[in-house]
C-alpha positions as a printed Julia matrix, in Angstrom:
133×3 Matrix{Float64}:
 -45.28  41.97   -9.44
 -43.15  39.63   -7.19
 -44.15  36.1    -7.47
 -42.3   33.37   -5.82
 -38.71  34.12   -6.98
 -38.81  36.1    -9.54
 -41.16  39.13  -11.14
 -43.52  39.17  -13.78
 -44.61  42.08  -15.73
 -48.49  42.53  -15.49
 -51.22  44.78  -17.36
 -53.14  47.67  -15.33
 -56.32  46.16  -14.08
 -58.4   48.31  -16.02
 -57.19  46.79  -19.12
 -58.61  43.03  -18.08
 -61.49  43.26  -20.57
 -59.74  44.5   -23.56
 -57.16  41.69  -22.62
 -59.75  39.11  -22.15
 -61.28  39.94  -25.22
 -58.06  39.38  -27.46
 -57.72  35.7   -25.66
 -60.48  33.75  -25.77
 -59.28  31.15  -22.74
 -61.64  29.62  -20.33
 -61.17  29.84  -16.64
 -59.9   26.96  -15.3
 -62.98  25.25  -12.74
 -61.54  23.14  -10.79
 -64.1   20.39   -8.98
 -64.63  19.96   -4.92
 -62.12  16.56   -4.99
 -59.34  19.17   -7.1
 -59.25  21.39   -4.47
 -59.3   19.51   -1.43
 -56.38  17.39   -3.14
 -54.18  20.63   -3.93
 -54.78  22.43   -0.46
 -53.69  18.87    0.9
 -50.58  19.38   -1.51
 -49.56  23.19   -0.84
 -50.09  22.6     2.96
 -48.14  19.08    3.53
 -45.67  19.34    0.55
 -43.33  17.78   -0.03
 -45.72  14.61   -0.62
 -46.64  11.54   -2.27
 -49.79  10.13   -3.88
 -50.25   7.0    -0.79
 -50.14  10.16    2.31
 -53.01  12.24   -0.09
 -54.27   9.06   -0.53
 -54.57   8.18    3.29
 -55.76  11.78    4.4
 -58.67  11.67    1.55
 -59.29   8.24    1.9
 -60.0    7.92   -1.68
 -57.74   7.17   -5.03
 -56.25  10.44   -6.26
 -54.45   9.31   -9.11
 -56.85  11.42  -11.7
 -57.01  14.48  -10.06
 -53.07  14.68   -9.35
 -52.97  14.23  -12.93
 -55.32  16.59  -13.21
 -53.75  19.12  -11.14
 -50.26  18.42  -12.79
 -51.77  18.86  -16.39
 -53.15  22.51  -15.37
 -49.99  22.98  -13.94
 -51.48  23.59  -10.33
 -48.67  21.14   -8.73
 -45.63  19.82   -9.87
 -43.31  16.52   -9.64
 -40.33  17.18   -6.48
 -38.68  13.86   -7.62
 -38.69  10.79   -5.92
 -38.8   10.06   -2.15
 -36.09   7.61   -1.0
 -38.39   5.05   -0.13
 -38.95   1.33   -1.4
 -40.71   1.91   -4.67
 -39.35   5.18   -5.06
 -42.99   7.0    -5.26
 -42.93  10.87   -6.83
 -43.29  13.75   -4.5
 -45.5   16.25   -5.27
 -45.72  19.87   -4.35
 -47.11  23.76   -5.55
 -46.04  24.92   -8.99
 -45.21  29.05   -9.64
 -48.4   29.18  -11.1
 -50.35  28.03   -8.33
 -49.05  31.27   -6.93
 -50.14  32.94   -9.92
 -53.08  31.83  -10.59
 -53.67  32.48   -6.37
 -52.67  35.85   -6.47
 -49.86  34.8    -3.79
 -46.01  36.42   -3.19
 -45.23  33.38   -2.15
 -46.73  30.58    0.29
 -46.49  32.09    3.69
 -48.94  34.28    2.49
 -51.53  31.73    2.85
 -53.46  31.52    6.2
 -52.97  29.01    8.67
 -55.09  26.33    9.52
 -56.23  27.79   12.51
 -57.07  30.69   10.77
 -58.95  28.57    8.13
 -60.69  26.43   10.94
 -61.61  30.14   12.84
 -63.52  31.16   10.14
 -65.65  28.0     9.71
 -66.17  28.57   13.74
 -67.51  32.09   12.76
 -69.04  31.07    9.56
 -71.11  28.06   11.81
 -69.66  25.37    9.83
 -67.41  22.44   11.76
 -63.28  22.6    11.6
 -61.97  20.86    8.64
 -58.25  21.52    8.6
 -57.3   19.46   11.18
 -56.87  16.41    8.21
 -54.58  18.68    6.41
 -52.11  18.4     9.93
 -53.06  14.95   11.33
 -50.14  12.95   11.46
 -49.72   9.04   10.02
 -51.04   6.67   12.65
């Protein structure tokens, strides 16, 4: 299977139980702050903690590491700022994990928010986009 930039060999679905069975590994749950902090991530990397900060309105410092530690996101390097804060962005196994090719295979926030119009809920995404003021 292509992922990213590269390939990775990969079992017949059929096999998953048999497979499951030999490795006794938990699935990864992930809480309500985790993934509104890594959709904010994959959709406005490259960023740093203070923007995820600002959007969320909250401290993030736990669930980056959080998110870094299950290898959901990983460290850019440094933005050329005063202070020099780390940038932050989607890992290869975020793709795994996401069953994605690569990232324009996720839909667009316009998709997302059309589906929460259908679904009766109220548009979200627009804090993923919303500029700085």
């Amino acid at each position: 299977v292509e992922v990213d930039s590269g390939y990775q060999f990969r079992t017949k679905a059929e096999y998953a139980p048999w497979i499951k069975g030999l490795r006794k590994v938990k699935p990864t749950r992930l809480s309500q702050s985790a993934l509104e902090t890594l959709a904010i991530v994959v959709y406005r990397q490259p960023i740093v903690r203070a923007e995820i900060e600002h959007i969320r309105g909250v401290d993030s410092g736990w669930v980056l590491n959080s998110l870094l530690e299950k290898g959901l996101i990983k460290i850019l390097g440094r933005k050329e700022v005063a202070g020099r804060p780390l940038v932050y962005g989607s890992s290869r196994r975020f793709l795994e994990i996401f069953g994605l090719r690569d990232l324009s295979a996720l839909p667009t926030l316009q998709e997302l928010d059309a589906l929460r119009e259908k679904e009766g809920s109220e548009p979200q995404a627009e804090a993923l986009t919303k500029e700085e003021e």
